[in-house]
Coordinates of C-alpha atoms in Angstrom, one line a residue:
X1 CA 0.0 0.0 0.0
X2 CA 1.7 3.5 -1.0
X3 CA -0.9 4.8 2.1
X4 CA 2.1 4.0 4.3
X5 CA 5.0 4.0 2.0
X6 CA 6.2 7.3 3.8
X7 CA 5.4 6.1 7.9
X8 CA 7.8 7.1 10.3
X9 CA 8.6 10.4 8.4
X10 CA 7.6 13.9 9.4
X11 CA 7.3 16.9 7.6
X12 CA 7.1 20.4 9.1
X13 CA 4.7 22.4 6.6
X14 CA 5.3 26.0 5.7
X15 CA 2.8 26.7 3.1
X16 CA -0.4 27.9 2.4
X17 CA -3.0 27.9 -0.2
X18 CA -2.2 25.7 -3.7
X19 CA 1.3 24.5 -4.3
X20 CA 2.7 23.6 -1.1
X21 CA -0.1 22.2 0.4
X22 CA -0.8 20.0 -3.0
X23 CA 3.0 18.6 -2.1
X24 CA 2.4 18.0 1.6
X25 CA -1.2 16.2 1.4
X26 CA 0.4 13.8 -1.1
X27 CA 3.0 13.2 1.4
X28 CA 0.7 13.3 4.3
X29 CA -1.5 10.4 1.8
X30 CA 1.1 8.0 1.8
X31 CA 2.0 7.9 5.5
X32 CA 4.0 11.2 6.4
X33 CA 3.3 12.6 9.9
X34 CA 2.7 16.5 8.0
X35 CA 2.5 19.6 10.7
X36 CA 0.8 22.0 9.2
X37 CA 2.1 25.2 10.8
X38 CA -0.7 28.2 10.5
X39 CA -0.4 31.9 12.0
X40 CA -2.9 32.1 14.8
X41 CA -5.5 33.5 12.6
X42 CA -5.1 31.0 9.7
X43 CA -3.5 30.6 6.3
X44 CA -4.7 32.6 3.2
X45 CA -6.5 29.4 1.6
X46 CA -8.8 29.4 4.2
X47 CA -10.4 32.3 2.9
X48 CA -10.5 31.3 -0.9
X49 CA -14.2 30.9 -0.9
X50 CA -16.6 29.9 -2.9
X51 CA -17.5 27.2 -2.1
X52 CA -17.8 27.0 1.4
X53 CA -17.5 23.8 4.0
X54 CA -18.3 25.3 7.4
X55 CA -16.3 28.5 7.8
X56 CA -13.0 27.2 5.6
X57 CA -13.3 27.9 1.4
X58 CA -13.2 24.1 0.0
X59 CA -9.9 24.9 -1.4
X60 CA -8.8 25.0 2.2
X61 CA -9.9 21.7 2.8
X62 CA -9.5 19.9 -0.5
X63 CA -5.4 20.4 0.0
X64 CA -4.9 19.9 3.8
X65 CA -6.4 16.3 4.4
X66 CA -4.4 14.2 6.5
X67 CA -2.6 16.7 8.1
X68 CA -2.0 17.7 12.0
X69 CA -3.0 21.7 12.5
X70 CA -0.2 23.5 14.4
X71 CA -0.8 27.2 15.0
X72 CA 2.3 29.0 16.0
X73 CA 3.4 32.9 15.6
X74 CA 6.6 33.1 13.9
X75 CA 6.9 36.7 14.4
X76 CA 7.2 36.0 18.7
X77 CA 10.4 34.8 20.1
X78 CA 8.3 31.4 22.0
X79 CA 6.4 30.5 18.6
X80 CA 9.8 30.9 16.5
X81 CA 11.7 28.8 18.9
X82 CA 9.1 25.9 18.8
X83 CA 9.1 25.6 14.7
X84 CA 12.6 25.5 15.2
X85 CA 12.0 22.0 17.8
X86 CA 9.9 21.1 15.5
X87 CA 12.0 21.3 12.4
X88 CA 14.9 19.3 14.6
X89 CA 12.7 16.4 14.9
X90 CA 11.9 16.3 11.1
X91 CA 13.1 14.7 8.2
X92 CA 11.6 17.3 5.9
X93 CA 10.4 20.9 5.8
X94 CA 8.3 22.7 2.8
X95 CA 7.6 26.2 2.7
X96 CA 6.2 28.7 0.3
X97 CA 7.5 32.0 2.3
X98 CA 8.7 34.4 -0.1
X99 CA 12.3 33.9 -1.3
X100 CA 14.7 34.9 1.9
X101 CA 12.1 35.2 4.2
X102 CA 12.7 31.7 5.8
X103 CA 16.1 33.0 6.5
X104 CA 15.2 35.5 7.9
X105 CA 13.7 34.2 10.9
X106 CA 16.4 31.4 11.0
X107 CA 14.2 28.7 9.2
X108 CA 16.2 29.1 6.6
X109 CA 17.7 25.9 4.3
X110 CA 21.5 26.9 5.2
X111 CA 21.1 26.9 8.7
X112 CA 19.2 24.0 9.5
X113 CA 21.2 21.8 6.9
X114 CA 24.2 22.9 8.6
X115 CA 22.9 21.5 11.6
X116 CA 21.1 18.7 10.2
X117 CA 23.0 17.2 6.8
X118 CA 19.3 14.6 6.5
X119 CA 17.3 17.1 5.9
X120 CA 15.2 17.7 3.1
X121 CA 14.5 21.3 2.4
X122 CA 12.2 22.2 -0.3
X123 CA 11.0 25.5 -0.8
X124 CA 8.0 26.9 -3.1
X125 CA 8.0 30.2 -4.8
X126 CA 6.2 31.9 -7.8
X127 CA 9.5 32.3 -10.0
X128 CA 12.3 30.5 -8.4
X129 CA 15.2 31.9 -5.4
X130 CA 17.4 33.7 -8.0
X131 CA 17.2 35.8 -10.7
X132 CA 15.4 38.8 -11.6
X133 CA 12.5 37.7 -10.5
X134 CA 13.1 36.2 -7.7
X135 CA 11.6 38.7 -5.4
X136 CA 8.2 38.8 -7.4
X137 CA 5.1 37.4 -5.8
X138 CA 2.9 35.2 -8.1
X139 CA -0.3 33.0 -8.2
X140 CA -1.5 30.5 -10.1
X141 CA -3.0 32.8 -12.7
X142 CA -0.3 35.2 -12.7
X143 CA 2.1 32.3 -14.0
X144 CA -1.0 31.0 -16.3
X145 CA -0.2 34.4 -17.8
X146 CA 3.4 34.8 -17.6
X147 CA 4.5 31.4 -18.9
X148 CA 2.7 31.6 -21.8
X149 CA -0.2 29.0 -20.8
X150 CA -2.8 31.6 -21.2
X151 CA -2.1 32.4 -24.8
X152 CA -2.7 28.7 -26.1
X153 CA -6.2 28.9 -24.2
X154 CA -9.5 30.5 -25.5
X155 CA -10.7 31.3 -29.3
X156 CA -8.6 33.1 -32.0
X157 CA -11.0 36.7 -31.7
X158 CA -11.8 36.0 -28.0
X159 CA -9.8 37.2 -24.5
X160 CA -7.1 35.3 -23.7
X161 CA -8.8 32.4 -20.8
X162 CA -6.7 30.2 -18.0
X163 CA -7.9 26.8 -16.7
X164 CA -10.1 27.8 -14.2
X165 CA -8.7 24.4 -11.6
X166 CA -5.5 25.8 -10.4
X167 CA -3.7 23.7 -12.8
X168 CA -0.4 25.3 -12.4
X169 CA -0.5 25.2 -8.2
X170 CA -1.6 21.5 -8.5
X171 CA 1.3 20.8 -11.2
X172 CA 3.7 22.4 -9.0
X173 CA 2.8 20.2 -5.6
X174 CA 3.4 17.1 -7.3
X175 CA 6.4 18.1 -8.8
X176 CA 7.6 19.1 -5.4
X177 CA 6.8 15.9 -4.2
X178 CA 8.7 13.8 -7.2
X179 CA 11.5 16.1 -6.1
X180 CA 11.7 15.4 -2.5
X181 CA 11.0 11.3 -3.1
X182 CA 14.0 11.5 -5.3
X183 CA 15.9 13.0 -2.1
X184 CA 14.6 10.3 -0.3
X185 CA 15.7 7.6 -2.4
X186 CA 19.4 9.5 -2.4
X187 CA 19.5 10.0 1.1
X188 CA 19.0 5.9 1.6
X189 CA 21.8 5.4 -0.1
X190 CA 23.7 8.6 1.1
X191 CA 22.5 9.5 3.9
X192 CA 22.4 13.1 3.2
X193 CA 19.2 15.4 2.5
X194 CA 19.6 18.4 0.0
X195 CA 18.1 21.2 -1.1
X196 CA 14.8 21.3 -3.8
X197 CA 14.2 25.0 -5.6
X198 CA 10.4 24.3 -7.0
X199 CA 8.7 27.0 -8.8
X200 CA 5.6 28.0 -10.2
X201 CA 6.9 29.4 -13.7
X202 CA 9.3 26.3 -14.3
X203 CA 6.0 24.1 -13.6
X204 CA 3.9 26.0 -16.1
X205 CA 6.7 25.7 -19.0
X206 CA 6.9 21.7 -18.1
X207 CA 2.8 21.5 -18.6
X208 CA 3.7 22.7 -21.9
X209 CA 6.3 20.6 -22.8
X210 CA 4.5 19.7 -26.6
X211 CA 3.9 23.6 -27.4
X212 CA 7.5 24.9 -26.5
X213 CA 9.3 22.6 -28.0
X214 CA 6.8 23.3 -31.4
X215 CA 7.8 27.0 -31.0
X216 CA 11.2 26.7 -30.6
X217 CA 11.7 24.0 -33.5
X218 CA 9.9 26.4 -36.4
X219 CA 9.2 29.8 -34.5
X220 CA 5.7 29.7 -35.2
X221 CA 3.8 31.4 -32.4
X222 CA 0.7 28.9 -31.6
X223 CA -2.7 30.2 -32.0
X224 CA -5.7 29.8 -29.7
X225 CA -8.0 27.2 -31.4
X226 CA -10.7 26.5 -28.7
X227 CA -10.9 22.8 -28.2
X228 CA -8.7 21.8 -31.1
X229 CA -5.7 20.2 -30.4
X230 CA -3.1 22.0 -32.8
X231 CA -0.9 19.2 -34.1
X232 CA -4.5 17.2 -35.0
X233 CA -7.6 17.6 -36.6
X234 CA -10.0 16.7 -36.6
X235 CA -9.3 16.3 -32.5
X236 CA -11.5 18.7 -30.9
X237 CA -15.3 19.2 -29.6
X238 CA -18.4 19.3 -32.2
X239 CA -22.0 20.8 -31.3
X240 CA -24.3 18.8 -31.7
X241 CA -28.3 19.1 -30.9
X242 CA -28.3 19.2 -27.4
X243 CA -24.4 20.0 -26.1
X244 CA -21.1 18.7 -27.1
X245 CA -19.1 15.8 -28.0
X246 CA -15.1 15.5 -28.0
X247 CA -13.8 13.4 -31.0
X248 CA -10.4 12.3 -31.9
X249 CA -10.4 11.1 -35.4
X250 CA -7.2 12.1 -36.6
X251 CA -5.3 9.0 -37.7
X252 CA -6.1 7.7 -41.1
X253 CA -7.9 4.9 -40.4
X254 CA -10.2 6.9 -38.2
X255 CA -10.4 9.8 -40.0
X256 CA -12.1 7.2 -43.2
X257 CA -14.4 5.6 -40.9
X258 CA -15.8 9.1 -39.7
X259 CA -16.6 10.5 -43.0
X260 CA -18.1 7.3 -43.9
X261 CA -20.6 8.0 -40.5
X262 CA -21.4 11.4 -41.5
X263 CA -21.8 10.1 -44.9
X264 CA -19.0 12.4 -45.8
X265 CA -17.5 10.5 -47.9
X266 CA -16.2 13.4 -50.5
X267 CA -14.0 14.7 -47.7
X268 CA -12.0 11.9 -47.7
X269 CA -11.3 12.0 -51.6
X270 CA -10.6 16.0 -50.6
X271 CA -7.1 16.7 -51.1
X272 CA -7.7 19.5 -48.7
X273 CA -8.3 16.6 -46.3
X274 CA -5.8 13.8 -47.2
X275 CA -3.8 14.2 -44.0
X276 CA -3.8 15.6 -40.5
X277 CA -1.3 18.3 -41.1
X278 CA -2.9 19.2 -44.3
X279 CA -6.9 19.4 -42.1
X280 CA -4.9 21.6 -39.8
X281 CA -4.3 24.0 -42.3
X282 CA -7.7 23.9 -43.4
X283 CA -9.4 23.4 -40.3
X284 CA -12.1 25.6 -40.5
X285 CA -13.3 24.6 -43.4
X286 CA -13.5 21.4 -41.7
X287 CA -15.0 22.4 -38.5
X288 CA -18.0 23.8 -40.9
X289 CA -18.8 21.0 -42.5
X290 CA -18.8 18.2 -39.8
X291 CA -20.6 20.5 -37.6
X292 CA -23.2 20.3 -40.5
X293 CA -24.1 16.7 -39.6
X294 CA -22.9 16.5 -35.8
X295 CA -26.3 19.6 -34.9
X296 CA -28.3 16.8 -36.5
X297 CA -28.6 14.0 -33.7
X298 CA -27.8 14.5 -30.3
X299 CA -24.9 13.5 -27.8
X300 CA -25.9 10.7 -27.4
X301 CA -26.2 9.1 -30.9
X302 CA -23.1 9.9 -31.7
X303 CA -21.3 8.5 -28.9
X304 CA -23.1 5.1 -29.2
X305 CA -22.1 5.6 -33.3
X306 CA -18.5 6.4 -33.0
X307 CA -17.8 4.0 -30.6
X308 CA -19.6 1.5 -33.0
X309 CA -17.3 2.2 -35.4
X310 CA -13.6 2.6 -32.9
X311 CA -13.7 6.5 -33.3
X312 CA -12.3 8.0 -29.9
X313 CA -14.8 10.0 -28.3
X314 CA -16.3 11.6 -25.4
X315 CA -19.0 13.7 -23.9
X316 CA -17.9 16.9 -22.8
X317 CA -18.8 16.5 -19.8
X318 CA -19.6 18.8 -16.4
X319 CA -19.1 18.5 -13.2
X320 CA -22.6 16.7 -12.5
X321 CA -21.5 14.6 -15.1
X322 CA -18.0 13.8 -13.2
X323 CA -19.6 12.7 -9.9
X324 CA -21.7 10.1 -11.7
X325 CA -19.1 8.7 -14.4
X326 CA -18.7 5.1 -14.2
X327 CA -15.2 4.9 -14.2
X328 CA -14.8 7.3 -11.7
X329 CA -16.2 5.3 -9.2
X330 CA -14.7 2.3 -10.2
X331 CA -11.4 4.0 -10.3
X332 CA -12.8 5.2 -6.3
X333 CA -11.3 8.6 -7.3
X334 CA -13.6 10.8 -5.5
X335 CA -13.1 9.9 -1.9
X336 CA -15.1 11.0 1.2
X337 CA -13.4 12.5 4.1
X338 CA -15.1 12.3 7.6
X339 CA -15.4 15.2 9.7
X340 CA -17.0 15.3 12.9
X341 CA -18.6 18.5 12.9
X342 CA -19.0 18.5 9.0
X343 CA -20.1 15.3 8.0
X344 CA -18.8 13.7 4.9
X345 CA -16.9 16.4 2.8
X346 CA -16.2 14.7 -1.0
X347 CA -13.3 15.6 -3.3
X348 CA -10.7 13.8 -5.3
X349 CA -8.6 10.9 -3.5
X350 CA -5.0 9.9 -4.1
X351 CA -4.7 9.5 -7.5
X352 CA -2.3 5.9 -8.2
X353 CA -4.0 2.3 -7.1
X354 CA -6.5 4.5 -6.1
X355 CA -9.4 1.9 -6.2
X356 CA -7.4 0.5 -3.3
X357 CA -5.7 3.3 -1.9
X358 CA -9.1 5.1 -1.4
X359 CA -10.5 2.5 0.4
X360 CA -8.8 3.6 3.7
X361 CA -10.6 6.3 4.8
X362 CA -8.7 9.7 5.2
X363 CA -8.5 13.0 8.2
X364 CA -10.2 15.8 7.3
X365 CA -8.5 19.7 6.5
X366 CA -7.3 20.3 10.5
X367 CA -8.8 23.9 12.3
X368 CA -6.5 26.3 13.1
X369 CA -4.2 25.1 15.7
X370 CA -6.7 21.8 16.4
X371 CA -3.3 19.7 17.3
X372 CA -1.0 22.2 18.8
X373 CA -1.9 21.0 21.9
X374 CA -1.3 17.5 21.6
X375 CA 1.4 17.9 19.2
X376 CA 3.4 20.6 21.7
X377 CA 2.8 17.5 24.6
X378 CA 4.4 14.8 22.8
X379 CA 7.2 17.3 22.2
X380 CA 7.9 17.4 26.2
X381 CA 5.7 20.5 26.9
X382 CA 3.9 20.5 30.3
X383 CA 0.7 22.2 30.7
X384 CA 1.5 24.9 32.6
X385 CA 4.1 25.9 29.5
X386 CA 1.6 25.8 27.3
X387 CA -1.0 27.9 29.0
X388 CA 2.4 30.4 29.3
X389 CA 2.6 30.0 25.3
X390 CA -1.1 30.7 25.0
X391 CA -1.1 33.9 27.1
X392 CA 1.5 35.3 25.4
X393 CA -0.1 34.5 22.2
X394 CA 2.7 32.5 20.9
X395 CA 0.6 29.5 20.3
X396 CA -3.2 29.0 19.3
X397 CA -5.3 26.0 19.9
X398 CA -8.3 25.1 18.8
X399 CA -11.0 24.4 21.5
X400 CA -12.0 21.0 19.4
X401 CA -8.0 19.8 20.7
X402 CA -8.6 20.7 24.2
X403 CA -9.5 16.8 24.9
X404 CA -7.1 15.3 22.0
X405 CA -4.5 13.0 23.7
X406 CA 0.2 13.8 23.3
X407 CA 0.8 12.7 19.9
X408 CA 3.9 11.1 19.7

């Protein structure tokens, strides 16, 4: 079971909203002891609404399953020095501070390697910790724009759009995670940890691995095409009577065997048509004509008619659509978390052997500071410290951890 390919491991967590968080509940999913470590009032993500699952945005809860809340304030002498214990006792720290701002308070990668050659130290930032833009904030839709992503997405006399799932913020956490089980795997054999530099921007060019490489082989600047893919065609969506249907018909075989469907059959002759480069250049053309047929019938015929036939296809589906697909539930992908004020909150489970991974049932997004408490005990911490800690506002705990036992 990957669910505890990572036990015995901690990770202190520095991050909030997207990218980090992605990284840490992957890590938290297969086994990792992850300390989420929140100001007193909360990270940003919490805020990110709609939608809304009690008083947290779903965002907020969608990244932080699996995870122990720790609430500590960095900027007080008490709540610096216990993320510093913390980070002693850990095999891994993320964080998404802004580039030298971990230093800063002493958190920083140099120091606590120093101390502790193991460690794995990965840090998050919009554009990477040197260079000109090091110092730049960015989001995810910042970096949509920046990187380029945005101009591939919408119609050719429309806006520019971005994917509106944080695709770039989600990219980014798992590539943070590849990075820091490749450490792991290095440090079995080496015993040391290392250092990880993970951006957003270098993320976003990765997702578009296919389109770069296009532009930089023939200089040709791609151009927003909707839902065609533009290496294909036809390999995009076509109204039909009542919504939409995605079809892949490029390859030759395929493409014969669609305009025999449509009783097309003069566009296969159409030298126009002969090949997928050559309906590329004359895709709209194209687009016209099998639209022509595809507004005839609805959705539904032609999926059960393509398929017939082995042309690749699909409904263009939304998200109603998701939560009853077939597959999806086979697959177990959308997972239900348990929370006991909440009730069952539903999103996307781990993602690999997930029919079997997402049969173990998961821990809900933590409140602010709902394990400080018990996480500060099984550090050593009497009582009567921590009521100190609380006074002085160094630490926060949630009243739902007042009766949680030490963790260890």
């Amino acid at each position: 079971m990957l669910r505890d390919a990572l036990d015995g491991l901690t990770v202190v967590d520095f991050t909030q909203i997207g990218a980090g968080p992605t990284c840490t509940m992957l890590l938290a999913d297969m086994g990792a002891r992850v300390l989420k470590v929140e100001a007193p009032g909360g990270e940003l993500g919490r805020g990110l609404g709609p939608g809304w699952i009690g008083d947290d945005s779903a965002l907020f809860h969608a990244f932080n399953r699996n995870k122990l809340g720790v609430s500590l304030d960095l900027k007080s002498p008490q709540g610096l020095a216990i993320a510093r214990r913390l980070v002693a006792d850990a095999d891994i720290v993320v964080e998404s501070m802004r580039p030298g701002v971990m230093a800063r308070l002493g958190l920083g990668p140099e120091a606590l390697m120093d101390s502790d050659p193991a460690l794995i130290y990965c840090s998050i930032s919009a554009y990477g910790q040197e260079g000109p833009y090091a110092a730049r904030a960015g989001v995810d839709g910042i970096v949509q724009a920046d990187s380029g992503l945005m101009s591939l997405i919408g119609l050719p006399d429309g806006e520019p759009c971005k994917v509106q799932a944080p695709v770039v913020d989600v990219m980014t956490g798992y590539v943070a995670c590849m990075g820091i089980l490749a450490k792991l795997a290095q440090r079995a054999r080496s015993g040391q940890g290392g250092y990880l530099d993970v951006n957003l921007l270098n993320s976003a060019l990765a997702l578009q691995q296919s389109s770069i490489t296009s532009y930089l082989a023939d200089g040709e600047l791609p151009v927003r095409a909707g839902s065609a893919a533009p290496y294909s065609a036809p390999n995009q969506a076509f109204e039909t009577l009542d919504g939409w249907v995605m079809v892949a018909a490029y390859m030759p075989d395929r493409w014969n065997r669609l305009c025999s469907l449509l009783g097309l059959e003069q566009l296969a002759q159409d030298p126009r048509f002969a090949t997928s480069p050559q309906r590329v250049a004359n895709r709209a053309e194209l687009v016209v004509r099998l639209t022509e047929v595809f507004r005839t019938r609805p959705t539904s015929h032609w999926l059960s008619a393509l398929k017939e036939v082995d042309i690749l296809c699909a409904p263009v589906a939304s998200y109603e659509d998701v939560a009853r697909h077939p597959q999806v539930a086979a697959n177990r992908m959308i997972g239900q978390v348990s929370h006991p004020g909440l009730g069952a909150i539903r999103m996307p489970g781990f993602p690999i052997n997930s029919a079997r991974e997402n049969a173990r049932p998961s821990t809900p997004a933590p409140a602010c500071g709902e394990h400080t408490r018990a996480v500060l005990l099984g550090m050593g911490y009497a009582e009567g410290e921590l009521g100190a800690l609380r006074d002085a506002g160094a630490i926060h705990c949630a009243e739902a951890s007042c009766a949680v036992q030490a963790v260890s």
